[in-house]
Short mmCIF file of C-alpha atoms and ligand atoms in Angstrom, two decimals:
data_model
loop_
_atom_site.label_atom_id
_atom_site.label_comp_id
_atom_site.label_asym_id
_atom_site.label_seq_id
_atom_site.Cartn_x
_atom_site.Cartn_y
_atom_site.Cartn_z
CA MET A 19 1.57 -24.58 -2.73
CA LYS A 20 1.54 -22.21 -5.69
CA ASN A 21 -1.84 -23.48 -6.85
CA LEU A 22 -3.49 -22.96 -3.48
CA SER A 23 -5.75 -19.97 -3.02
CA VAL A 24 -4.43 -17.07 -0.95
CA LYS A 25 -7.16 -17.80 1.61
CA LEU A 26 -5.91 -21.35 2.07
CA LYS A 27 -2.27 -20.33 2.13
CA ILE A 28 -2.83 -17.70 4.83
CA THR A 29 -4.96 -20.16 6.84
CA LEU A 30 -2.30 -22.89 6.63
CA TRP A 31 0.54 -20.59 7.62
CA TYR A 32 -1.48 -19.03 10.40
CA THR A 33 -2.62 -22.39 11.77
CA ALA A 34 0.89 -23.86 11.65
CA PHE A 35 2.30 -20.81 13.38
CA MET A 36 -0.40 -20.73 16.08
CA THR A 37 -0.04 -24.49 16.72
CA LEU A 38 3.70 -24.14 17.08
CA LEU A 39 3.21 -21.20 19.42
CA ILE A 40 0.73 -23.14 21.60
CA VAL A 41 2.92 -26.28 21.71
CA VAL A 42 6.05 -24.30 22.61
CA SER A 43 4.17 -22.28 25.26
CA LEU A 44 2.72 -25.48 26.79
CA LEU A 45 6.12 -27.16 26.82
CA VAL A 46 7.74 -24.16 28.49
CA LEU A 47 4.87 -23.92 30.99
CA PHE A 48 4.98 -27.61 31.87
CA SER A 49 8.73 -27.79 32.20
CA ILE A 50 8.79 -24.75 34.48
CA SER A 51 5.92 -26.15 36.59
CA SER A 52 7.40 -29.64 36.87
CA LEU A 53 10.80 -28.21 37.78
CA ARG A 54 9.09 -26.25 40.51
CA VAL A 55 7.20 -29.33 41.76
CA LEU A 56 10.42 -31.40 41.80
CA SER A 57 12.37 -28.76 43.65
CA ASP A 58 9.58 -28.44 46.26
CA ALA A 59 9.51 -32.21 46.74
CA ARG A 60 13.30 -32.35 47.10
CA THR A 61 13.40 -29.56 49.69
CA ARG A 62 10.58 -31.14 51.66
CA LEU A 63 12.18 -34.61 51.71
CA LYS A 64 15.72 -33.38 52.41
CA ASN A 65 14.56 -31.23 55.34
CA THR A 66 12.62 -34.15 56.84
CA VAL A 67 15.52 -36.59 56.38
CA LEU A 68 18.06 -34.20 57.96
CA GLN A 69 15.65 -33.53 60.79
CA GLY A 70 15.25 -37.31 61.18
CA TYR A 71 18.90 -37.73 62.25
CA SER A 72 18.21 -35.74 65.40
CA GLU A 73 15.66 -38.38 66.44
CA ILE A 74 18.25 -41.21 66.23
CA GLU A 75 20.74 -42.07 68.97
CA TYR A 76 23.35 -44.72 69.53
CA ARG A 77 23.31 -45.77 73.13
CA ASP A 78 24.73 -48.83 74.82
CA GLY A 79 25.59 -50.50 71.53
CA LEU A 80 22.04 -50.01 70.24
CA LEU A 81 20.50 -47.61 67.81
CA THR A 82 17.36 -46.07 69.20
CA PHE A 83 14.78 -44.47 66.92
CA ASP A 84 12.45 -41.99 68.52
CA ASP A 85 8.75 -42.44 67.69
CA ASP A 86 8.61 -38.88 66.48
CA LEU A 87 10.52 -40.09 63.46
CA ASN A 88 7.24 -41.17 61.90
CA TYR A 89 5.50 -37.87 62.47
CA LEU A 90 8.06 -35.34 61.35
CA GLU A 91 6.22 -34.41 58.19
CA GLU A 92 2.83 -35.55 57.06
CA GLY A 93 2.96 -37.89 54.12
CA VAL A 94 6.69 -38.51 54.42
CA TYR A 95 7.84 -42.00 55.42
CA LEU A 96 11.35 -42.41 56.87
CA CYS A 97 13.44 -45.62 56.78
CA ALA A 98 16.92 -46.20 58.19
CA TYR A 99 19.49 -48.49 56.54
CA ASP A 100 22.95 -49.60 57.61
CA SER A 101 25.89 -49.04 55.35
CA GLN A 102 25.22 -52.43 53.68
CA GLY A 103 21.74 -51.37 52.72
CA TYR A 104 19.85 -53.52 55.28
CA LEU A 105 16.67 -52.01 56.61
CA LEU A 106 17.09 -51.22 60.31
CA TYR A 107 13.96 -49.23 60.96
CA GLY A 108 10.97 -47.68 59.30
CA ARG A 109 7.99 -48.41 57.11
CA THR A 110 7.14 -47.85 53.49
CA PRO A 111 3.82 -46.56 52.11
CA ALA A 112 1.25 -49.09 50.92
CA GLY A 113 1.80 -49.95 47.28
CA PHE A 114 5.39 -48.78 47.26
CA SER A 115 6.86 -51.34 44.92
CA GLY A 116 10.58 -51.51 45.33
CA ALA A 117 13.60 -50.38 47.18
CA PRO A 118 16.03 -49.05 44.67
CA THR A 119 19.68 -48.79 45.60
CA LEU A 120 20.65 -46.04 47.96
CA ILE A 121 22.01 -42.99 46.19
CA MET A 122 23.31 -40.04 48.14
CA ASP A 123 21.40 -36.72 48.01
CA GLN A 124 19.38 -37.36 44.88
CA LEU A 125 15.66 -37.11 44.31
CA ARG A 126 14.19 -39.94 42.27
CA GLN A 127 10.76 -40.91 41.08
CA VAL A 128 9.86 -44.55 41.68
CA GLY A 129 6.82 -46.26 40.22
CA SER A 130 4.94 -45.65 37.04
CA GLY A 131 1.82 -44.08 35.62
CA GLN A 132 -0.52 -42.55 38.17
CA ASP A 133 1.23 -44.26 41.14
CA PHE A 134 4.68 -43.01 41.86
CA TRP A 135 6.70 -41.86 44.82
CA TYR A 136 9.50 -39.48 45.41
CA VAL A 137 12.50 -41.13 47.08
CA TYR A 138 15.36 -39.24 48.68
CA ASP A 139 18.41 -40.89 50.38
CA TYR A 140 21.00 -39.36 52.63
CA CYS A 141 23.95 -40.83 54.52
CA GLN A 142 25.32 -39.29 57.70
CA SER A 143 27.45 -40.47 60.56
CA VAL A 144 25.70 -41.17 63.92
CA ASP A 145 27.92 -40.68 66.93
CA GLY A 146 29.39 -44.03 68.08
CA TYR A 147 27.64 -46.02 65.36
CA GLY A 148 29.14 -44.83 62.12
CA ASN A 149 27.40 -44.21 58.76
CA LEU A 150 23.65 -44.49 58.74
CA TRP A 151 21.41 -44.06 55.67
CA LEU A 152 18.05 -42.38 56.00
CA ARG A 153 15.51 -42.58 53.20
CA GLY A 154 12.50 -40.34 52.82
CA ILE A 155 9.55 -41.55 50.75
CA ALA A 156 6.66 -39.29 49.77
CA SER A 157 3.70 -39.94 47.57
CA GLN A 158 2.91 -37.54 44.77
CA THR A 159 1.57 -34.16 45.80
CA GLY A 160 -1.62 -32.37 44.82
CA ALA A 161 0.39 -30.15 42.50
CA ASP A 162 1.65 -33.25 40.73
CA SER A 163 -1.81 -34.58 40.03
CA VAL A 164 -3.05 -31.17 38.88
CA LEU A 165 -0.08 -30.89 36.53
CA ARG A 166 -0.79 -34.32 35.11
CA ILE A 167 -4.46 -33.59 34.62
CA ILE A 168 -3.63 -30.31 32.85
CA THR A 169 -1.05 -32.07 30.63
CA ASN A 170 -3.54 -34.74 29.63
CA ALA A 171 -6.27 -32.17 29.02
CA ALA A 172 -3.92 -30.03 26.95
CA PHE A 173 -3.04 -32.94 24.69
CA ILE A 174 -6.69 -33.84 24.22
CA LEU A 175 -7.71 -30.20 23.61
CA LEU A 176 -4.81 -29.38 21.29
CA PRO A 177 -6.32 -30.94 18.12
CA PHE A 178 -9.63 -29.16 18.78
CA SER A 179 -7.85 -25.85 19.32
CA VAL A 180 -5.93 -26.35 16.05
CA LEU A 181 -9.22 -27.04 14.27
CA LEU A 182 -10.81 -23.94 15.81
CA ILE A 183 -7.80 -21.79 14.90
CA ALA A 184 -7.86 -23.06 11.32
CA LEU A 185 -11.60 -22.46 10.99
CA GLY A 186 -11.42 -18.98 12.56
CA GLY A 187 -8.42 -18.08 10.42
CA TYR A 188 -10.16 -19.24 7.26
CA LEU A 189 -13.35 -17.29 8.03
CA ILE A 190 -11.46 -14.08 8.90
CA THR A 191 -9.25 -14.34 5.80
CA ALA A 192 -12.22 -15.11 3.59
CA ARG A 193 -14.03 -12.08 4.98
CA ALA A 194 -11.00 -9.81 4.55
CA LEU A 195 -10.42 -10.98 1.00
CA ARG A 196 -14.05 -10.84 -0.10
CA PRO A 197 -13.55 -7.45 -1.83
CA LEU A 198 -10.84 -9.06 -3.96
CA SER A 199 -13.42 -11.46 -5.36
CA ALA A 200 -15.65 -8.45 -6.07
CA MET A 201 -12.74 -6.79 -7.87
CA THR A 202 -12.04 -9.89 -9.93
CA GLU A 203 -15.71 -10.12 -10.82
CA THR A 204 -15.81 -6.44 -11.86
CA ALA A 205 -12.63 -6.80 -13.93
CA ARG A 206 -14.14 -9.87 -15.60
CA THR A 207 -17.39 -8.07 -16.39
CA ILE A 208 -15.44 -5.15 -17.86
CA SER A 209 -13.24 -7.36 -20.01
CA ARG A 210 -16.19 -9.49 -21.16
CA GLY A 211 -18.68 -6.74 -21.95
CA LYS A 212 -16.21 -3.85 -22.39
CA ASP A 213 -18.44 -1.91 -20.00
CA LEU A 214 -16.11 0.73 -18.60
CA THR A 215 -18.82 2.20 -16.36
CA GLN A 216 -18.52 -0.74 -13.93
CA ARG A 217 -17.05 0.09 -10.47
CA ILE A 218 -16.32 -1.93 -7.34
CA ARG A 219 -17.70 0.74 -4.98
CA LEU A 220 -16.48 -0.86 -1.78
CA GLY A 221 -17.63 2.00 0.43
CA ALA A 222 -15.69 3.78 3.15
CA GLY A 223 -12.63 2.10 4.64
CA LYS A 224 -8.93 2.67 4.93
CA ASP A 225 -7.42 -0.81 4.96
CA GLU A 226 -5.23 -2.08 2.13
CA VAL A 227 -8.06 -3.80 0.29
CA HIS A 228 -10.24 -0.68 0.41
CA VAL A 229 -7.34 1.44 -0.82
CA LEU A 230 -6.76 -1.03 -3.66
CA ALA A 231 -10.46 -1.01 -4.57
CA HIS A 232 -10.60 2.81 -4.55
CA THR A 233 -7.47 2.98 -6.69
CA PHE A 234 -9.01 0.49 -9.09
CA ASP A 235 -12.20 2.59 -9.30
CA GLN A 236 -10.16 5.74 -9.90
CA MET A 237 -8.19 3.97 -12.61
CA MET A 238 -11.43 2.86 -14.26
CA GLU A 239 -12.76 6.42 -14.02
CA ARG A 240 -9.68 7.73 -15.84
CA LEU A 241 -9.75 4.93 -18.37
CA GLN A 242 -13.39 5.61 -19.08
CA ILE A 243 -12.75 9.34 -19.51
CA SER A 244 -9.77 8.82 -21.79
CA PHE A 245 -11.62 6.15 -23.76
CA GLU A 246 -14.59 8.48 -24.22
CA ASN A 247 -12.26 11.35 -25.13
CA GLU A 248 -10.63 9.10 -27.69
CA LYS A 249 -14.02 8.21 -29.18
CA GLN A 250 -15.07 11.85 -29.15
CA PHE A 251 -11.76 12.85 -30.73
CA THR A 252 -12.09 10.35 -33.57
CA SER A 253 -15.64 11.44 -34.27
CA ASP A 254 -14.65 15.15 -34.13
CA VAL A 255 -11.73 14.64 -36.51
CA SER A 256 -13.91 12.71 -38.96
CA HIS A 257 -16.56 15.39 -38.71
CA GLU A 258 -14.07 18.21 -39.32
CA LEU A 259 -12.53 16.46 -42.32
CA ARG A 260 -15.83 15.44 -43.86
CA THR A 261 -16.91 18.94 -44.90
CA PRO A 262 -13.75 19.99 -46.80
CA VAL A 263 -13.50 16.56 -48.42
CA ALA A 264 -17.14 16.77 -49.55
CA VAL A 265 -16.56 20.29 -50.93
CA ILE A 266 -13.40 19.16 -52.77
CA LEU A 267 -15.20 16.13 -54.27
CA SER A 268 -18.17 18.14 -55.46
CA GLN A 269 -15.90 20.82 -56.95
CA CYS A 270 -13.86 18.13 -58.72
CA GLU A 271 -17.05 16.59 -60.12
CA TYR A 272 -18.29 19.99 -61.30
CA ALA A 273 -14.92 20.97 -62.83
CA SER A 274 -14.53 17.66 -64.62
CA GLN A 275 -17.82 18.16 -66.52
CA GLU A 276 -17.35 18.91 -70.15
CA GLY A 277 -17.78 22.48 -71.21
CA THR A 278 -17.15 24.10 -67.82
CA PRO A 279 -16.05 27.67 -68.58
CA PRO A 280 -12.37 28.41 -67.69
CA GLU A 281 -13.22 31.10 -65.13
CA GLU A 282 -15.52 28.68 -63.28
CA LEU A 283 -12.78 26.08 -63.46
CA ARG A 284 -10.42 28.56 -61.80
CA GLY A 285 -13.11 29.28 -59.21
CA SER A 286 -13.39 25.55 -58.43
CA ILE A 287 -9.63 25.22 -58.13
CA GLY A 288 -9.65 28.20 -55.77
CA VAL A 289 -12.32 26.54 -53.59
CA ILE A 290 -10.41 23.23 -53.64
CA GLY A 291 -7.22 25.09 -52.68
CA ALA A 292 -8.98 26.84 -49.76
CA GLN A 293 -10.42 23.57 -48.47
CA ALA A 294 -7.07 21.83 -48.84
CA ARG A 295 -5.43 24.66 -46.87
CA LYS A 296 -8.05 24.29 -44.16
CA MET A 297 -7.31 20.55 -43.98
CA SER A 298 -3.62 21.26 -43.91
CA VAL A 299 -4.03 23.67 -40.96
CA LEU A 300 -6.23 21.15 -39.19
CA ILE A 301 -3.74 18.34 -39.73
CA SER A 302 -0.81 20.41 -38.54
CA GLN A 303 -2.74 21.47 -35.40
CA LEU A 304 -3.71 17.86 -34.76
CA LEU A 305 -0.11 16.78 -35.18
CA THR A 306 1.14 19.41 -32.73
CA LEU A 307 -1.44 18.43 -30.14
CA ALA A 308 -0.83 14.70 -30.63
CA ARG A 309 2.92 15.21 -30.23
CA ALA A 310 2.28 17.38 -27.19
CA ASP A 311 0.18 14.56 -25.68
CA ASN A 312 2.94 12.04 -26.25
CA GLY A 313 5.56 14.45 -24.96
CA LYS A 314 7.24 14.26 -28.35
CA GLN A 315 6.68 17.88 -29.40
CA LYS A 316 10.14 19.23 -28.68
CA LEU A 317 10.48 22.98 -28.48
CA GLN A 318 13.38 24.55 -30.36
CA TYR A 319 14.47 27.22 -27.94
CA GLU A 320 16.25 30.29 -29.23
CA LEU A 321 16.37 33.95 -28.30
CA VAL A 322 13.29 35.43 -29.93
CA ASN A 323 12.51 39.12 -30.31
CA LEU A 324 8.89 38.84 -29.29
CA SER A 325 8.17 42.52 -30.08
CA GLU A 326 9.34 42.15 -33.66
CA LEU A 327 7.45 38.90 -34.06
CA ALA A 328 4.21 40.46 -32.81
CA GLU A 329 4.65 43.44 -35.20
CA ILE A 330 5.31 41.15 -38.20
CA ILE A 331 2.28 38.96 -37.53
CA THR A 332 0.05 41.98 -36.99
CA GLU A 333 1.26 43.28 -40.32
CA GLU A 334 0.53 39.92 -42.00
CA GLN A 335 -2.96 39.80 -40.53
CA SER A 336 -3.78 43.39 -41.50
CA LEU A 337 -5.00 42.36 -44.96
CA ALA A 338 -7.58 39.94 -43.54
CA ALA A 339 -8.55 42.60 -40.99
CA GLU A 340 -8.97 45.22 -43.67
CA GLU A 341 -11.25 42.89 -45.64
CA LYS A 342 -13.54 42.79 -42.63
CA GLY A 343 -13.18 46.48 -41.89
CA ILE A 344 -11.33 45.87 -38.66
CA THR A 345 -8.53 48.15 -37.51
CA LEU A 346 -5.50 46.55 -35.88
CA GLN A 347 -3.85 48.68 -33.19
CA THR A 348 -0.65 47.85 -31.37
CA ASP A 349 0.92 48.86 -28.11
CA ILE A 350 4.09 46.77 -28.20
CA SER A 351 7.10 47.66 -26.06
CA PRO A 352 10.24 47.33 -28.15
CA GLU A 353 12.99 44.75 -27.75
CA ILE A 354 11.23 42.21 -25.59
CA LEU A 355 13.43 39.15 -25.79
CA MET A 356 12.51 35.68 -24.70
CA ARG A 357 14.00 32.21 -25.00
CA ALA A 358 11.22 30.48 -26.89
CA ASP A 359 10.29 28.35 -29.88
CA GLU A 360 9.78 30.95 -32.61
CA THR A 361 7.38 28.88 -34.74
CA MET A 362 5.20 28.22 -31.70
CA MET A 363 5.18 31.90 -30.74
CA MET A 364 4.11 32.75 -34.30
CA ARG A 365 1.24 30.30 -34.03
CA LEU A 366 0.23 31.87 -30.73
CA PHE A 367 -0.07 35.38 -32.22
CA ILE A 368 -1.60 34.16 -35.50
CA ASN A 369 -4.33 32.23 -33.69
CA LEU A 370 -5.25 34.98 -31.26
CA ILE A 371 -5.19 37.79 -33.85
CA SER A 372 -7.03 35.79 -36.53
CA ASN A 373 -9.68 34.80 -33.97
CA SER A 374 -10.14 38.48 -33.07
CA ILE A 375 -10.75 39.17 -36.76
CA THR A 376 -13.00 36.15 -37.30
CA TYR A 377 -15.12 36.97 -34.27
CA GLY A 378 -14.75 40.76 -34.56
CA LYS A 379 -17.46 42.97 -35.99
CA PRO A 380 -17.16 45.05 -39.16
CA GLY A 381 -15.71 48.44 -38.34
CA GLY A 382 -14.36 47.07 -35.07
CA HIS A 383 -10.90 47.18 -33.49
CA THR A 384 -8.31 44.68 -32.33
CA ARG A 385 -5.67 45.87 -29.91
CA ILE A 386 -2.44 43.90 -29.53
CA THR A 387 -0.26 44.73 -26.53
CA LEU A 388 3.06 43.41 -25.28
CA SER A 389 5.00 44.64 -22.27
CA ALA A 390 7.53 43.36 -19.77
CA ASP A 391 8.68 44.09 -16.23
CA GLU A 392 11.37 42.41 -14.09
CA LYS A 393 9.10 39.45 -13.34
CA GLU A 394 7.14 38.66 -16.46
CA ILE A 395 6.25 39.32 -20.05
CA THR A 396 2.59 40.14 -20.56
CA GLY A 397 0.71 40.17 -23.83
CA SER A 398 -2.92 40.57 -24.81
CA VAL A 399 -5.17 40.52 -27.84
CA ALA A 400 -8.40 42.45 -27.28
CA ASP A 401 -11.28 42.89 -29.66
CA ASP A 402 -14.69 44.55 -29.59
CA GLY A 403 -16.36 41.71 -31.43
CA ILE A 404 -19.19 39.32 -30.67
CA GLY A 405 -17.70 38.09 -27.37
CA ILE A 406 -18.16 34.75 -25.67
CA PRO A 407 -21.10 33.90 -23.39
CA ALA A 408 -19.97 33.21 -19.80
CA GLU A 409 -21.08 29.56 -19.83
CA HIS A 410 -18.70 28.84 -22.71
CA LEU A 411 -15.64 30.59 -21.30
CA ASP A 412 -14.21 27.49 -19.59
CA LYS A 413 -14.88 25.23 -22.52
CA ILE A 414 -13.21 27.14 -25.33
CA TRP A 415 -9.87 25.54 -24.32
CA GLN A 416 -11.22 22.06 -25.01
CA ARG A 417 -10.32 20.39 -28.28
CA PHE A 418 -12.87 20.83 -31.08
CA TYR A 419 -14.99 23.05 -28.89
CA GLN A 420 -16.76 25.77 -30.83
CA VAL A 421 -19.16 28.15 -29.15
CA ASP A 422 -21.35 28.12 -32.23
CA PRO A 423 -19.90 26.71 -35.46
CA SER A 424 -22.22 28.96 -37.49
CA ARG A 425 -20.39 32.03 -36.08
CA THR A 426 -17.40 31.24 -38.31
CA SER A 427 -19.51 30.90 -41.40
CA GLY A 428 -17.82 33.94 -42.84
CA SER A 429 -14.37 32.37 -43.05
CA GLY A 430 -15.35 28.73 -42.65
CA SER A 431 -11.98 28.05 -41.06
CA GLY A 432 -13.04 27.19 -37.50
CA SER A 433 -12.22 23.79 -36.13
CA GLY A 434 -11.98 24.34 -32.39
CA LEU A 435 -8.32 23.35 -32.22
CA GLY A 436 -6.75 26.83 -32.24
CA LEU A 437 -7.19 27.77 -28.58
CA PRO A 438 -6.24 24.34 -27.16
CA MET A 439 -3.02 24.64 -29.14
CA VAL A 440 -2.45 28.22 -27.95
CA LYS A 441 -2.96 27.08 -24.35
CA TRP A 442 -0.48 24.23 -24.80
CA ILE A 443 2.10 26.59 -26.35
CA VAL A 444 1.80 29.08 -23.47
CA GLU A 445 1.99 26.37 -20.81
CA ALA A 446 4.89 24.59 -22.54
CA HIS A 447 6.78 27.87 -22.19
CA GLY A 448 5.93 28.01 -18.49
CA GLY A 449 3.25 30.66 -18.91
CA GLN A 450 -0.48 31.09 -18.33
CA ILE A 451 -3.31 32.28 -20.49
CA GLY A 452 -6.77 33.52 -19.62
CA VAL A 453 -9.75 35.19 -21.21
CA SER A 454 -12.35 37.69 -20.16
CA SER A 455 -15.29 38.40 -22.42
CA ARG A 456 -18.74 39.88 -22.60
CA PRO A 457 -21.18 38.90 -25.35
CA GLY A 458 -21.66 41.81 -27.73
CA GLU A 459 -18.79 43.81 -26.21
CA GLY A 460 -15.70 41.83 -27.06
CA SER A 461 -13.02 39.55 -25.66
CA VAL A 462 -9.56 39.98 -24.14
CA PHE A 463 -7.06 37.12 -24.24
CA THR A 464 -4.14 37.74 -21.87
CA PHE A 465 -1.00 35.62 -21.59
CA ARG A 466 1.98 35.88 -19.25
CA PHE A 467 5.41 34.29 -19.31
CA PRO A 468 7.65 34.32 -16.26
CA LYS A 469 10.95 36.11 -16.85
CA ARG A 470 13.06 33.03 -15.89
CA THR A 471 12.16 31.33 -19.18
CA ALA A 472 12.57 34.69 -20.79
CA SER A 473 16.20 35.04 -19.80
P1 ADP B 24 -11.96 28.03 -33.97
O1 ADP B 24 -11.11 27.40 -34.98
O2 ADP B 24 -13.37 27.59 -34.00
O3 ADP B 24 -11.80 29.50 -33.94
P2 ADP B 24 -10.65 28.12 -31.46
O4 ADP B 24 -10.15 27.04 -30.61
O5 ADP B 24 -9.68 29.12 -31.93
O6 ADP B 24 -11.42 27.43 -32.64
O7 ADP B 24 -11.79 28.87 -30.66
C1 ADP B 24 -12.77 28.14 -29.97
C2 ADP B 24 -14.07 28.93 -29.86
O8 ADP B 24 -13.85 30.07 -29.03
C3 ADP B 24 -14.52 29.45 -31.18
O9 ADP B 24 -15.43 28.57 -31.77
C4 ADP B 24 -15.17 30.77 -30.88
O10 ADP B 24 -16.54 30.59 -30.72
C5 ADP B 24 -14.57 31.18 -29.54
N1 ADP B 24 -13.63 32.32 -29.72
C6 ADP B 24 -12.30 32.25 -29.86
N2 ADP B 24 -11.74 33.49 -29.96
C7 ADP B 24 -12.78 34.35 -29.88
C8 ADP B 24 -12.89 35.79 -29.93
N3 ADP B 24 -11.83 36.58 -30.05
N4 ADP B 24 -14.12 36.33 -29.82
C9 ADP B 24 -15.23 35.57 -29.66
N5 ADP B 24 -15.18 34.21 -29.64
C10 ADP B 24 -13.99 33.61 -29.73
#
């Protein structure tokens, strides 16, 4: 049974069940009908026999049978017997084979096959004579023959009905399960050719098979997206690492040449150090995001003085800002406390402030604000730098997305991982972050944390 196809299994079960149902229904129908026929025959014969006694008299030592006895009921023959079972009066229908023993008040069927009779005997005392038996004999009724014909027809038709049921069941099941074959075929094509763009596309429908097919298509959609993201990610990482590695290699080659002056050697080591730091930042950002994806980046919650942290990081960044002629301004409310991961909060401020410097313009300003009310803590980093064109605003949160890699040429530190990490940090703390920007005018990054995580 296990090796049979689902189609065949369903057909077999369905056919067996339907056959059983038909057979049981026929049996119930026939037994009820034949019971009814028997009871009708019994009532008819008994009434005639009892009526027959009124047509019999015992007079002057003789039993007299009125002629009416033969015409009491059409099709019913009456015979009278003495208590020894000798026939005294009456006639039997043509073809009536035997005279079974007299049995009181019982309906019997005598004969076989198509020819049979109903026989009913009754014994009653006739005044002056004593016990007299009366027997009523009736041939089968119309209802009997109809019942027999139907029974015979049913038994002849039953095998054909079973065949029809099996065929119908098979066709319906095959039709209902056709999408499953399509799904199997699609899955096979995907696994053979690794073509993740394949879909079942079963069309509209709400039955189980359609739901399964839609779910399968959705799953393939997600698989395809994550597979493509994975490919994109690998290529982005390789791309980002290639430049610093190439710079390091060329600097090593240059420095290892004989006769390189010591100050140039120091210069090379400086360049190598800067590139190594860039790789280190990239690797640590990648690690954070990878752990965040796997749910393994655990936050170390502690009570953090966010105001102090913001001041310290602003201070740290002021040197880089000065180099670019950018003034850092703060509007930080004091003593804003929040339960948070301190390292992550540092990264948040460092990324936003250093971006404002990287993408700020010489002589520009960066304004860092932090405030809190009963509901939330709100912070922002606003600059009057180059801004972000509207069509890029949604995409800057994607990994490795850079509006224009050449815009960072000054620092050469861009990798497109900073903002995705900032977004993850804010969301992991239950907050939200957004940006508004105008090209040439500047950008404002605003984040909010609900007070419940701040308590
Ligand atoms: P990157 O390492 O390239 O700075 P980020 O994820 O931090 O990567 O930023 C993504 C992109 O968003 C950057 O390439 C830059 O073009 C844009 N961007 C981020 N911050 C600013 C800002 N303050 N002003 C203008 N553009 C910005």
